[in-house]
CSV table of C-alpha atoms in Angstrom, one decimal:
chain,number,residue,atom,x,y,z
A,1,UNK,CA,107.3,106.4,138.5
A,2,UNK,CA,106.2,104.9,135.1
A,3,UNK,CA,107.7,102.1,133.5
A,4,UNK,CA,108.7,100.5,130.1
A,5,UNK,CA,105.8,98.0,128.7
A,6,UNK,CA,108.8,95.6,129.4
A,7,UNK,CA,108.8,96.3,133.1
A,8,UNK,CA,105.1,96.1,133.6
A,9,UNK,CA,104.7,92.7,131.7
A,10,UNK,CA,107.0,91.7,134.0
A,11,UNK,CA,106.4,93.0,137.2
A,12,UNK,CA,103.2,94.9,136.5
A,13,UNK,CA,100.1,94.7,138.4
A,14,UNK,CA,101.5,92.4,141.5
A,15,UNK,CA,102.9,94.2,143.8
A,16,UNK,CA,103.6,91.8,146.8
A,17,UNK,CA,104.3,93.2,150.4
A,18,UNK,CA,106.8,92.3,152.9
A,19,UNK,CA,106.9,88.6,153.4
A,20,UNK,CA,104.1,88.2,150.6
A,21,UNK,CA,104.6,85.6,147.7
A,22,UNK,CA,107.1,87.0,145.3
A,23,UNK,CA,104.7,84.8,142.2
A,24,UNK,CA,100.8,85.7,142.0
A,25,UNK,CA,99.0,83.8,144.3
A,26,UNK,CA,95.9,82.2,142.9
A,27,UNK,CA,92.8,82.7,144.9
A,28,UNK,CA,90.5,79.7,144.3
A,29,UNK,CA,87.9,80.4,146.2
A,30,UNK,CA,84.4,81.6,145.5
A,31,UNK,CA,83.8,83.5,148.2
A,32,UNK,CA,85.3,85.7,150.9
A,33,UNK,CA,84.7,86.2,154.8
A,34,UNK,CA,83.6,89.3,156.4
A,35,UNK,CA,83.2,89.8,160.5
A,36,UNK,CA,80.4,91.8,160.3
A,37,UNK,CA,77.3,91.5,158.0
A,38,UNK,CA,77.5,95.5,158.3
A,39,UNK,CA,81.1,95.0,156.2
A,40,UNK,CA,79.8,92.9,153.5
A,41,UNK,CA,76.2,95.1,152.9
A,42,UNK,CA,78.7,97.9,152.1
A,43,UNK,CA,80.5,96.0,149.2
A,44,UNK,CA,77.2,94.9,148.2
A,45,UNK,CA,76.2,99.0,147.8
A,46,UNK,CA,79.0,99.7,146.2
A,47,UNK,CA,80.0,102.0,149.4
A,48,UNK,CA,83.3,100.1,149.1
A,49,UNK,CA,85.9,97.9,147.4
A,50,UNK,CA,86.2,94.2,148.2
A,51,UNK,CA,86.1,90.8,147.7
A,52,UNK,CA,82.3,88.9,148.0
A,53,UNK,CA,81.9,86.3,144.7
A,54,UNK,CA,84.5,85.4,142.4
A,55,UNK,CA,82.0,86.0,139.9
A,56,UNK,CA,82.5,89.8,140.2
A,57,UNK,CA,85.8,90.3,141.6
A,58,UNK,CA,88.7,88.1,142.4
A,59,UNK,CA,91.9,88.9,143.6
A,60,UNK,CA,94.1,86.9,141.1
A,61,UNK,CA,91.8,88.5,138.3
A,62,UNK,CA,92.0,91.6,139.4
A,63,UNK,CA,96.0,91.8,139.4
A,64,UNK,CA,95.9,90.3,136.1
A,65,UNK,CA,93.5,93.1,134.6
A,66,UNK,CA,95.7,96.1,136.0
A,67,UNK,CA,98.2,94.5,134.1
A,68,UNK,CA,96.4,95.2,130.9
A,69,UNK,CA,95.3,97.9,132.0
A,70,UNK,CA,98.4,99.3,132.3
A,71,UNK,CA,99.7,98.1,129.3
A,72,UNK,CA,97.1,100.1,127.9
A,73,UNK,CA,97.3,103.3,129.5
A,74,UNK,CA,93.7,102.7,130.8
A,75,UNK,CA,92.4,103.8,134.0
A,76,UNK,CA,90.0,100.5,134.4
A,77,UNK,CA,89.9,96.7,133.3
A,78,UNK,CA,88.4,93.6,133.8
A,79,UNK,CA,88.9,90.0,132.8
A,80,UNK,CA,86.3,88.5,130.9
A,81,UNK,CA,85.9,84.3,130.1
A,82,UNK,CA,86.9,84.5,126.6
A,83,UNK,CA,87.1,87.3,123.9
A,84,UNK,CA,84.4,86.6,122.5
A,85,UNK,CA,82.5,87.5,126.2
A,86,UNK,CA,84.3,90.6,126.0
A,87,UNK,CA,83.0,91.2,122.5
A,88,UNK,CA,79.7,90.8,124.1
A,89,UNK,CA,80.1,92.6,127.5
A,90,UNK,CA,81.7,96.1,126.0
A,91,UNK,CA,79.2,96.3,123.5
A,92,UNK,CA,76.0,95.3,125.8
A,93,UNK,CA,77.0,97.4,128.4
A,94,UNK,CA,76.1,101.0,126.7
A,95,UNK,CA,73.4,99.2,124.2
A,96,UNK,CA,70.0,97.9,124.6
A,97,UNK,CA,67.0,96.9,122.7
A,98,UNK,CA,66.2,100.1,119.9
A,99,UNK,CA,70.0,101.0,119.7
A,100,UNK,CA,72.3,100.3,116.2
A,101,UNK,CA,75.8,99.5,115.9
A,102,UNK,CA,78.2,100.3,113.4
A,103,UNK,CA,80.9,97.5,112.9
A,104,UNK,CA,83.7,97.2,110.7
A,105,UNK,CA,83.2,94.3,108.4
A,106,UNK,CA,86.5,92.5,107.8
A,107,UNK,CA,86.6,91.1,111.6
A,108,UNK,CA,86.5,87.9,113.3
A,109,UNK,CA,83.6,85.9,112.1
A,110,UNK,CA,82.5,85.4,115.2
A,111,UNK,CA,82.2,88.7,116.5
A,112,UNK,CA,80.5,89.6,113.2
A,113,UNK,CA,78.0,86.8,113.8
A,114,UNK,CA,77.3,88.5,117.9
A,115,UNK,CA,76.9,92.1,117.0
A,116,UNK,CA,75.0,91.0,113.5
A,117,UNK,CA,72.8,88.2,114.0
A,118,UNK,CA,72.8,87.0,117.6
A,119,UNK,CA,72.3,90.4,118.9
A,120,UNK,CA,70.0,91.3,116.4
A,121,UNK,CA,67.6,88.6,118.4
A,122,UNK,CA,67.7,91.1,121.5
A,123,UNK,CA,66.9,94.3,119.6
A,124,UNK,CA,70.4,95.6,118.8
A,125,UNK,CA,71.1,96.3,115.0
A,126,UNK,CA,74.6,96.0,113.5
A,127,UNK,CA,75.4,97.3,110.1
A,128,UNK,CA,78.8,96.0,108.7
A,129,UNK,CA,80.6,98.6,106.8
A,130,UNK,CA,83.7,97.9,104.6
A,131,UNK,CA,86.0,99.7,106.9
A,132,UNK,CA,88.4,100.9,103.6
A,133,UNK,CA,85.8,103.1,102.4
A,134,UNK,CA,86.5,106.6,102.4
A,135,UNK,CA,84.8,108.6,105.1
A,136,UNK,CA,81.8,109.8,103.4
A,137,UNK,CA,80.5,106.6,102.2
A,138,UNK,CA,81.1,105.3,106.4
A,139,UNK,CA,79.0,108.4,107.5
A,140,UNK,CA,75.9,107.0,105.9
A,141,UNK,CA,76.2,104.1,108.6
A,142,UNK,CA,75.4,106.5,111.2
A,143,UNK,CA,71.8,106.5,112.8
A,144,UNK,CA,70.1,108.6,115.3
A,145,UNK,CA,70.3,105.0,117.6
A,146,UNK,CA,73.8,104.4,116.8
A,147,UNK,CA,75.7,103.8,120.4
A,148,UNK,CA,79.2,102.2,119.7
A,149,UNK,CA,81.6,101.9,116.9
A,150,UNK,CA,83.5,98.4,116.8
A,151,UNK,CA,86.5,97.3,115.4
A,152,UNK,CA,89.6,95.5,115.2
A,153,UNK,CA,92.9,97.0,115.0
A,154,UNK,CA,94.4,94.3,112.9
A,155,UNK,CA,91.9,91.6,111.2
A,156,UNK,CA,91.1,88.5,112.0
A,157,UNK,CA,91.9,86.3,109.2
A,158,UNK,CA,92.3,89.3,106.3
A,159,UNK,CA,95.4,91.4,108.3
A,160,UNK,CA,93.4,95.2,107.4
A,161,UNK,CA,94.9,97.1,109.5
A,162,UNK,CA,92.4,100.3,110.5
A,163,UNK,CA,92.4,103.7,109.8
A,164,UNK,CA,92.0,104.6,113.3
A,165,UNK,CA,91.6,108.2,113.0
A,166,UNK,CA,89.2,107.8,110.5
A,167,UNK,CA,87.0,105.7,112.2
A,168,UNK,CA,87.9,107.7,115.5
A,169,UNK,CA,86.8,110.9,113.9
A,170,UNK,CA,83.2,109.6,112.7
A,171,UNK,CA,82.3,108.2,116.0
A,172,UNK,CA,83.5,111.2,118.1
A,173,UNK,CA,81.4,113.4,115.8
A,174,UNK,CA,78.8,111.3,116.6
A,175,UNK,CA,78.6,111.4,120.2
A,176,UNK,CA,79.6,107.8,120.9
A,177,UNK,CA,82.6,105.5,121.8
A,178,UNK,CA,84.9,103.8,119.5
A,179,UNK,CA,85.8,100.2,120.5
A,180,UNK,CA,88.5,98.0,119.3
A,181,UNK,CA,89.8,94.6,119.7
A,182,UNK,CA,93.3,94.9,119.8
A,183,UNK,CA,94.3,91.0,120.3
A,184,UNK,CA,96.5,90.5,117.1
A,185,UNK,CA,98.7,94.1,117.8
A,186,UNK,CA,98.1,93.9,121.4
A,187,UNK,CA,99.7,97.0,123.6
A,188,UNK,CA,103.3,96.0,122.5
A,189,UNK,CA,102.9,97.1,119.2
A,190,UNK,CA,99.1,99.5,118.7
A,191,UNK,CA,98.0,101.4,121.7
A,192,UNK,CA,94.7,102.7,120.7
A,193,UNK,CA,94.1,105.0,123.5
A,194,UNK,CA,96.7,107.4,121.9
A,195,UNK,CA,95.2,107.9,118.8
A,196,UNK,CA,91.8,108.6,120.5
A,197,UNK,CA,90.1,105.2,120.5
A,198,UNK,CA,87.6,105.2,123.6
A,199,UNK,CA,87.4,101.0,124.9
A,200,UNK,CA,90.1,98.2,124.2
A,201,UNK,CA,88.9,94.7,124.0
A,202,UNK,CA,91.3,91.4,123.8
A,203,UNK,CA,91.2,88.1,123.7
A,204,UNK,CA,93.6,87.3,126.3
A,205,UNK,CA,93.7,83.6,124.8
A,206,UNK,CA,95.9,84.8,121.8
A,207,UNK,CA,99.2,86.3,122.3
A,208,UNK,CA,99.1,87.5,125.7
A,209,UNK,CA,98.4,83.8,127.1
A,210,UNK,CA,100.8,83.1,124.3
A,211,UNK,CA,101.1,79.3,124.8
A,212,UNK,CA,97.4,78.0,124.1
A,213,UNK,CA,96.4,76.9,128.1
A,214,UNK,CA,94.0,79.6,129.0
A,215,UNK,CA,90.8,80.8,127.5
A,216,UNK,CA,90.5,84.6,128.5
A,217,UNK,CA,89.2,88.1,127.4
A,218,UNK,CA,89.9,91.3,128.6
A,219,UNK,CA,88.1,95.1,128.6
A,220,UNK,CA,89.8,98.0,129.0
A,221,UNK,CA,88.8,101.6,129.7
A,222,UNK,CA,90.7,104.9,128.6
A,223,UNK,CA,88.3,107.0,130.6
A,224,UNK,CA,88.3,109.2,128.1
A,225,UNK,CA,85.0,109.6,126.7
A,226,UNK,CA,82.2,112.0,128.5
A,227,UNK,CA,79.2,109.7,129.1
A,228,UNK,CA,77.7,113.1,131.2
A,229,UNK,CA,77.9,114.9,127.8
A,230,UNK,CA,76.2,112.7,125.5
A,231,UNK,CA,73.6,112.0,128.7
A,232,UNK,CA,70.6,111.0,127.0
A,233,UNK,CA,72.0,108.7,124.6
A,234,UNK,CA,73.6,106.5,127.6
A,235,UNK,CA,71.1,106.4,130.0
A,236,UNK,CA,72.0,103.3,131.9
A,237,UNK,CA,75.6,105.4,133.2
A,238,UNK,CA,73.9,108.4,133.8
A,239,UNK,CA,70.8,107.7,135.2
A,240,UNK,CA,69.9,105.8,138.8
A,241,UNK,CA,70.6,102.1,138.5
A,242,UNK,CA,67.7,100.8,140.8
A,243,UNK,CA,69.2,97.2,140.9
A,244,UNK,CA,71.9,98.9,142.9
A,245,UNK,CA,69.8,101.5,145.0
A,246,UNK,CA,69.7,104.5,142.3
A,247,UNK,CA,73.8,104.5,142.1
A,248,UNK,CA,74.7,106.4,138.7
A,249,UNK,CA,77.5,105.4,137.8
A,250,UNK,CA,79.5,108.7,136.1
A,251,UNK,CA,78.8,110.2,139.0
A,252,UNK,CA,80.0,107.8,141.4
A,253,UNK,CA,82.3,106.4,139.7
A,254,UNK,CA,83.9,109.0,137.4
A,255,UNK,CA,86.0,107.5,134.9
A,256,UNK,CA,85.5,104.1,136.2
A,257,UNK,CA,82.0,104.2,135.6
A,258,UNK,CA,82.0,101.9,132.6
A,259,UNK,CA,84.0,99.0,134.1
A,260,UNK,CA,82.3,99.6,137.5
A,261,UNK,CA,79.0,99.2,135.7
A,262,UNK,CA,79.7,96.1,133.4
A,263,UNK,CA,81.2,94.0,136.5
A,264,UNK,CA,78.7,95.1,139.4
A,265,UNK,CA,75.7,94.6,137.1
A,266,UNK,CA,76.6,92.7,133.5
A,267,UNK,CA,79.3,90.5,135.3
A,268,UNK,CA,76.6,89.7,137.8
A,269,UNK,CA,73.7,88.9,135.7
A,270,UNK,CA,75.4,87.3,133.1
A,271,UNK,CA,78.3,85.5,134.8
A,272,UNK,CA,80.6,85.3,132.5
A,273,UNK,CA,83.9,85.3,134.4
A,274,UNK,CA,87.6,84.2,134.1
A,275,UNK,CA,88.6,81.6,136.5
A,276,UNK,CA,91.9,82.5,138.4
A,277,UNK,CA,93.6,79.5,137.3
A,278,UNK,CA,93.3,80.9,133.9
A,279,UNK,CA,94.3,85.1,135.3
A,280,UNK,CA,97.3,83.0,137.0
A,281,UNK,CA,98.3,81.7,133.4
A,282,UNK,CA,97.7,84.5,131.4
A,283,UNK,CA,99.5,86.2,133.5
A,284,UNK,CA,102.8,84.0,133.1
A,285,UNK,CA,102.1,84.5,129.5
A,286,UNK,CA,102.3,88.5,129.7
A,287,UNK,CA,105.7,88.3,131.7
A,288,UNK,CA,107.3,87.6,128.3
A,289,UNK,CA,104.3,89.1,125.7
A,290,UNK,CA,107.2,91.6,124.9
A,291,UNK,CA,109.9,89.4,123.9
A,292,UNK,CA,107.7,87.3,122.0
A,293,UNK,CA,105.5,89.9,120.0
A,294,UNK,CA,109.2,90.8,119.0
A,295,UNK,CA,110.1,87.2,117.5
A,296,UNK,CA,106.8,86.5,115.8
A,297,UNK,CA,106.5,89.5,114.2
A,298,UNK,CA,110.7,89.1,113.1
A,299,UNK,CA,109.8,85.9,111.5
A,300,UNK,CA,106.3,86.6,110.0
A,301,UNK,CA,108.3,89.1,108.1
A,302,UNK,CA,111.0,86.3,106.7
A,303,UNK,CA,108.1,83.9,106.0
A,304,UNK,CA,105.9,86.6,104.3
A,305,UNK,CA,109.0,87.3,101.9
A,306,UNK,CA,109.5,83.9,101.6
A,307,UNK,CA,106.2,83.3,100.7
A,308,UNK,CA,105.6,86.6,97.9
A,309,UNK,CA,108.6,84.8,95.8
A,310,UNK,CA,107.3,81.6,95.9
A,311,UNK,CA,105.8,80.2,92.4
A,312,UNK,CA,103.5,77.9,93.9
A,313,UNK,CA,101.7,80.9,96.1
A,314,UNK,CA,99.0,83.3,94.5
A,315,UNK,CA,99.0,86.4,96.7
A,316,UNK,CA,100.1,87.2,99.8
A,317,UNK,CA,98.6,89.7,102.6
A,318,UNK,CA,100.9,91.0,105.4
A,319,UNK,CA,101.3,94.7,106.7
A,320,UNK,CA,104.8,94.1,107.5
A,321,UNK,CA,105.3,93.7,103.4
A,322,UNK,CA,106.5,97.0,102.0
A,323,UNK,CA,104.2,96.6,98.5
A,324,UNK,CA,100.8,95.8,101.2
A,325,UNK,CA,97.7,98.4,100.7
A,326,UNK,CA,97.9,98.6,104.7
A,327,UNK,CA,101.7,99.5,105.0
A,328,UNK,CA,101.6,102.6,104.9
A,329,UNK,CA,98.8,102.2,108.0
A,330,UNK,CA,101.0,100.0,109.6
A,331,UNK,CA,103.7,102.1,109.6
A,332,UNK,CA,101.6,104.7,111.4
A,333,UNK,CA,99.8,103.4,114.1
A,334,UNK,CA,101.9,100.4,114.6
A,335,UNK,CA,105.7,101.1,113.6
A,336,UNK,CA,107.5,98.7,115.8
A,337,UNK,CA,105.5,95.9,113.9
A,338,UNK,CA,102.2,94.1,113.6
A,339,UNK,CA,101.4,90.8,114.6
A,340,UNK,CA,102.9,87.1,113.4
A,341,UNK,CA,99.5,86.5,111.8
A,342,UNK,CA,99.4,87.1,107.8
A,343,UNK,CA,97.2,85.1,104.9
A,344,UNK,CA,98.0,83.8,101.3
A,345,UNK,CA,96.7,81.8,98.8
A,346,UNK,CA,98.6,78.7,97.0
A,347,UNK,CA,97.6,78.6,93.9
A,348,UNK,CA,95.1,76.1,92.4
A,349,UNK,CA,92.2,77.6,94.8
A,350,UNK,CA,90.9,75.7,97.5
A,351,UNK,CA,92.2,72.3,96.3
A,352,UNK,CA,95.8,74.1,96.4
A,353,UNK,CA,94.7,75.1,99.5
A,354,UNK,CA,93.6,71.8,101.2
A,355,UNK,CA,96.8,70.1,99.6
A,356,UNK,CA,98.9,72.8,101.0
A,357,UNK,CA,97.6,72.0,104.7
A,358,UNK,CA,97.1,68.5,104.3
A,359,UNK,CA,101.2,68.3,103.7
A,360,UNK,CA,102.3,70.0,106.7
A,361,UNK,CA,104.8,68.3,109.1
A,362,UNK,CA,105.7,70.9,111.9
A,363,UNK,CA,103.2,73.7,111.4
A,364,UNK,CA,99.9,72.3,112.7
A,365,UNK,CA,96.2,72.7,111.6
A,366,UNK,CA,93.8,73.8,114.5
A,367,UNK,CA,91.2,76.4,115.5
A,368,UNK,CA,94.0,78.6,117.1
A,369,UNK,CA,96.0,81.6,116.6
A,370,UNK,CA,98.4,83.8,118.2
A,371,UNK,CA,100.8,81.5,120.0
A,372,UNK,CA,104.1,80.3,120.7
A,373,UNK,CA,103.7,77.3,117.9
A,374,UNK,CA,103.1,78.0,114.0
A,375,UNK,CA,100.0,76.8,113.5
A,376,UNK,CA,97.4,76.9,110.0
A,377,UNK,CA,93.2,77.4,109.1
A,378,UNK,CA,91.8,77.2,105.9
A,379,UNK,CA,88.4,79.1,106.7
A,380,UNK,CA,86.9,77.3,103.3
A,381,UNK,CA,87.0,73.7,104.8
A,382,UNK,CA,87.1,74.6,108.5
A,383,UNK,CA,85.5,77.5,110.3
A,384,UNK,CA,83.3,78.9,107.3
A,385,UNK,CA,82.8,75.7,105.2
A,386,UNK,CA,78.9,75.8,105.8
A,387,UNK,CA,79.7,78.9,102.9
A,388,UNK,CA,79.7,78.0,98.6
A,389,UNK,CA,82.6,80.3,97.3
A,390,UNK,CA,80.6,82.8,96.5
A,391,UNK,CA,79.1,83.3,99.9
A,392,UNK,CA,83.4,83.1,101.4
A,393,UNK,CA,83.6,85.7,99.1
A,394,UNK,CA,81.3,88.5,100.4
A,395,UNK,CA,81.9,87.7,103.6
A,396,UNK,CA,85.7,88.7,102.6
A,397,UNK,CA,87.6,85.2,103.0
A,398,UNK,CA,88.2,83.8,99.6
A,399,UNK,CA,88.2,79.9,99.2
A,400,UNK,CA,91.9,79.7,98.9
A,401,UNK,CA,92.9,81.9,102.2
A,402,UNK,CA,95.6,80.2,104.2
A,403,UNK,CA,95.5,82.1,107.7
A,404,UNK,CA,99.5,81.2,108.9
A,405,UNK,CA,100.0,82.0,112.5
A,406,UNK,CA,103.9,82.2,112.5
A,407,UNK,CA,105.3,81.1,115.8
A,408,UNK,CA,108.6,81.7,117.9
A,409,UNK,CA,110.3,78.6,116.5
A,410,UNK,CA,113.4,78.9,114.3
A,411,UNK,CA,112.4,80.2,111.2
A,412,UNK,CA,114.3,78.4,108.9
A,413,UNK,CA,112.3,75.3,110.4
A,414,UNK,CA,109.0,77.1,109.4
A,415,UNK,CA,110.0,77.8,105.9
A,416,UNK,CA,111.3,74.5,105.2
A,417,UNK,CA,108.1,73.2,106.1
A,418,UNK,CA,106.0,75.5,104.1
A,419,UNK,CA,108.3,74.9,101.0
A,420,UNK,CA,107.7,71.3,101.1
A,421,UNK,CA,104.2,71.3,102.1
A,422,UNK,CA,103.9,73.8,98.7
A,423,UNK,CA,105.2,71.2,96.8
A,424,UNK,CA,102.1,68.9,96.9
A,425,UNK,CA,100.4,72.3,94.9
């Protein structure tokens, strides 16, 4: 039978038999024994499924990506080390050296910085496109190379929320897969596969870890989109992998051929694997990802209102606001709510900015988001301050952007301390 998303972050994925631990056993270990080396060879041709190297499989992992996996309405997952190696993996696994990207441009600096200029090292070219732009002026993007659309579903700092359909739409008509990072929504409140998106991608570190203990990522696969059909522009699914005796992968592997492919041979060559400590506590974090999404979304509401009618702030930017340019999006794709991530400005620019943070008491400054505590960034003097204001600016953070990460606390507690923090504006 199917259940709720409430049911499966609880009890998904671990299914324990009789007299089996009740809790998700963690599986240190790097390795597995076999009786025979006949029983091993097979799991080594991909003959069958099994346990041989934690690098590629682990049982703890494993439980821990069905759980996304069904969260998503995927047929296929796998745990990655952090998002940003899912980032990497989903997009490397369908593109080599001669093949273009297109990329939404409001996204995590980071991932921006892999597809556009790390990337662009190995022979893969990313163009960033301002994903608000009608759909005539994205089409131009498109190249005969391009393999992979990528985006997020809400931004990381700015809060745009994509047109999915749009973006959806140009891809599909151009014969490849559209991927999206969907760690600020996650699957409580945006399920991508339903409005036609191809490949999920999370960092697992954000809300579904939810506490700020375990560094994570996560890929998931709709199975949705026909590698066979579009042959000759994916060549490493659909034609004889001869590191793994001429298996190809759509037809061994039918809608699991993507996953199958990045864990037996990306996983493998480039190692970059969760640790089951890390699947066991991301996993405790998902048992109550639906309560909390609930509660930070509730009071990033309050604290966006809050925030619009104060006179020491400049602008605010939050879906959940009624007067956003994204609302209306919002409203569409994620109707229950967004995330309990929004940005302002204080007024007086980045001074205002610096004062603003510098007078914090209970909401804390770190390189974090998307868990249980409130916690601030100012991109300006922390994760982009190598930019001038100009530079902030084109690369769509202005200098006085506050990214607040509201967390499950009481909110009156996080108001107070933003109102008196604003007072030093």
């Amino acid at each position: 039978m199917g259940y709720s998303q409430d049911t499966i972050c609880v009890q998904g994925g671990w299914q324990p038999k009789n007299g089996e631990p009740r809790v998700l056993p963690i599986y240190q270990s790097t390795t597995f024994k076999y009786a025979t080396s006949e029983e091993m060879g097979k799991l080594f041709d991909l003959e069958e499924e099994g346990y041989f190297y934690s690098r590629l499989q682990n049982p703890t992992n494993d439980v821990v990506a069905q759980k996304i996996c069904d969260l998503e309405g995927g047929v296929a997952a796998m745990l990655t080390s952090s998002g940003q190696a899912a980032t990497m993996l989903a997009v490397t696994n369908i593109c080599e050296a001669g093949d273009h990207v297109v990329c939404a441009a409001k996204v995590y600096g980071g991932t921006s910085n892999l597809l556009a200029v790390t990337l662009k090292r190995f022979g893969i070219e990313t163009i960033l496109v301002d994903q608000d732009a009608p759909a005539e002026e994205l089409e131009k993007a498109f190249q005969p190379n391009t393999k992979a659309v990528f985006a997020e579903t809400i931004s990381n700092p700015a809060g745009v929320v994509l047109d999915i359909d749009k973006f959806v739409k140009l891809a599909h008509e151009h014969g490849v897969p559209m991927i999206c990072d969907n760690t600020f929504a996650t699957p409580i409140n945006c399920r991508p596969f339903e409005f036609g998106v191809d490949i999920v991608t999370h960092s697992t570190t954000k809300y579904m870890d939810g506490h700020a203990m375990a560094l994570g990522g996560a890929i998931v696969d709709s199975g949705n989109f026909d590698w066979d059909a579009h042959a000759d522009k994916f060549p490493g699914l659909t034609t004889p992998d001869e590191s793994y005796h001429g298996v190809i992968y759509t037809q061994k592997f039918g809608k699991k051929a993507y996953i199958t492919k990045a864990t037996a041979q990306l996983m493998r060559d480039m190692g970059a694997c969760q640790s089951p400590q890390n699947a066991f506590l991301t996993n405790v974090g998902l048992e109550t990802l639906h309560l909390r999404v609930e509660r930070h979304c509730r009071n990033a509401e309050k604290v966006a209102e809050f925030l619009k009618n104060h006179p020491k702030v400049a602008w605010v930017e939050y879906a959940g606001l009624a007067d956003s340019k994204y609302h209306a999006l919002a409203e569409k794709y994620m109707p229950n709510g967004t995330c309990g991530v929004l940005c302002f400005g204080p007024k007086g620019g980045r001074d205002g900015a610096m004062r603003f943070t510098n007078g914090l008491k209970m909401v804390a400054i770190v390189t974090h988001v998307a868990d249980a505590r409130s916690c601030v960034l100012h991109p300006a003097s922390h994760t982009h301050r190598q930019l001038n204001d100009q530079q902030l600016i084109e690369a769509g953070v202005l200098p006085d952007l506050i990214r607040l990460s509201v967390g499950i606390e009481d909110v009156n507690d996080i108001i107070a301390d933003l109102d008196q923090a604003l007072a030093n504006v």
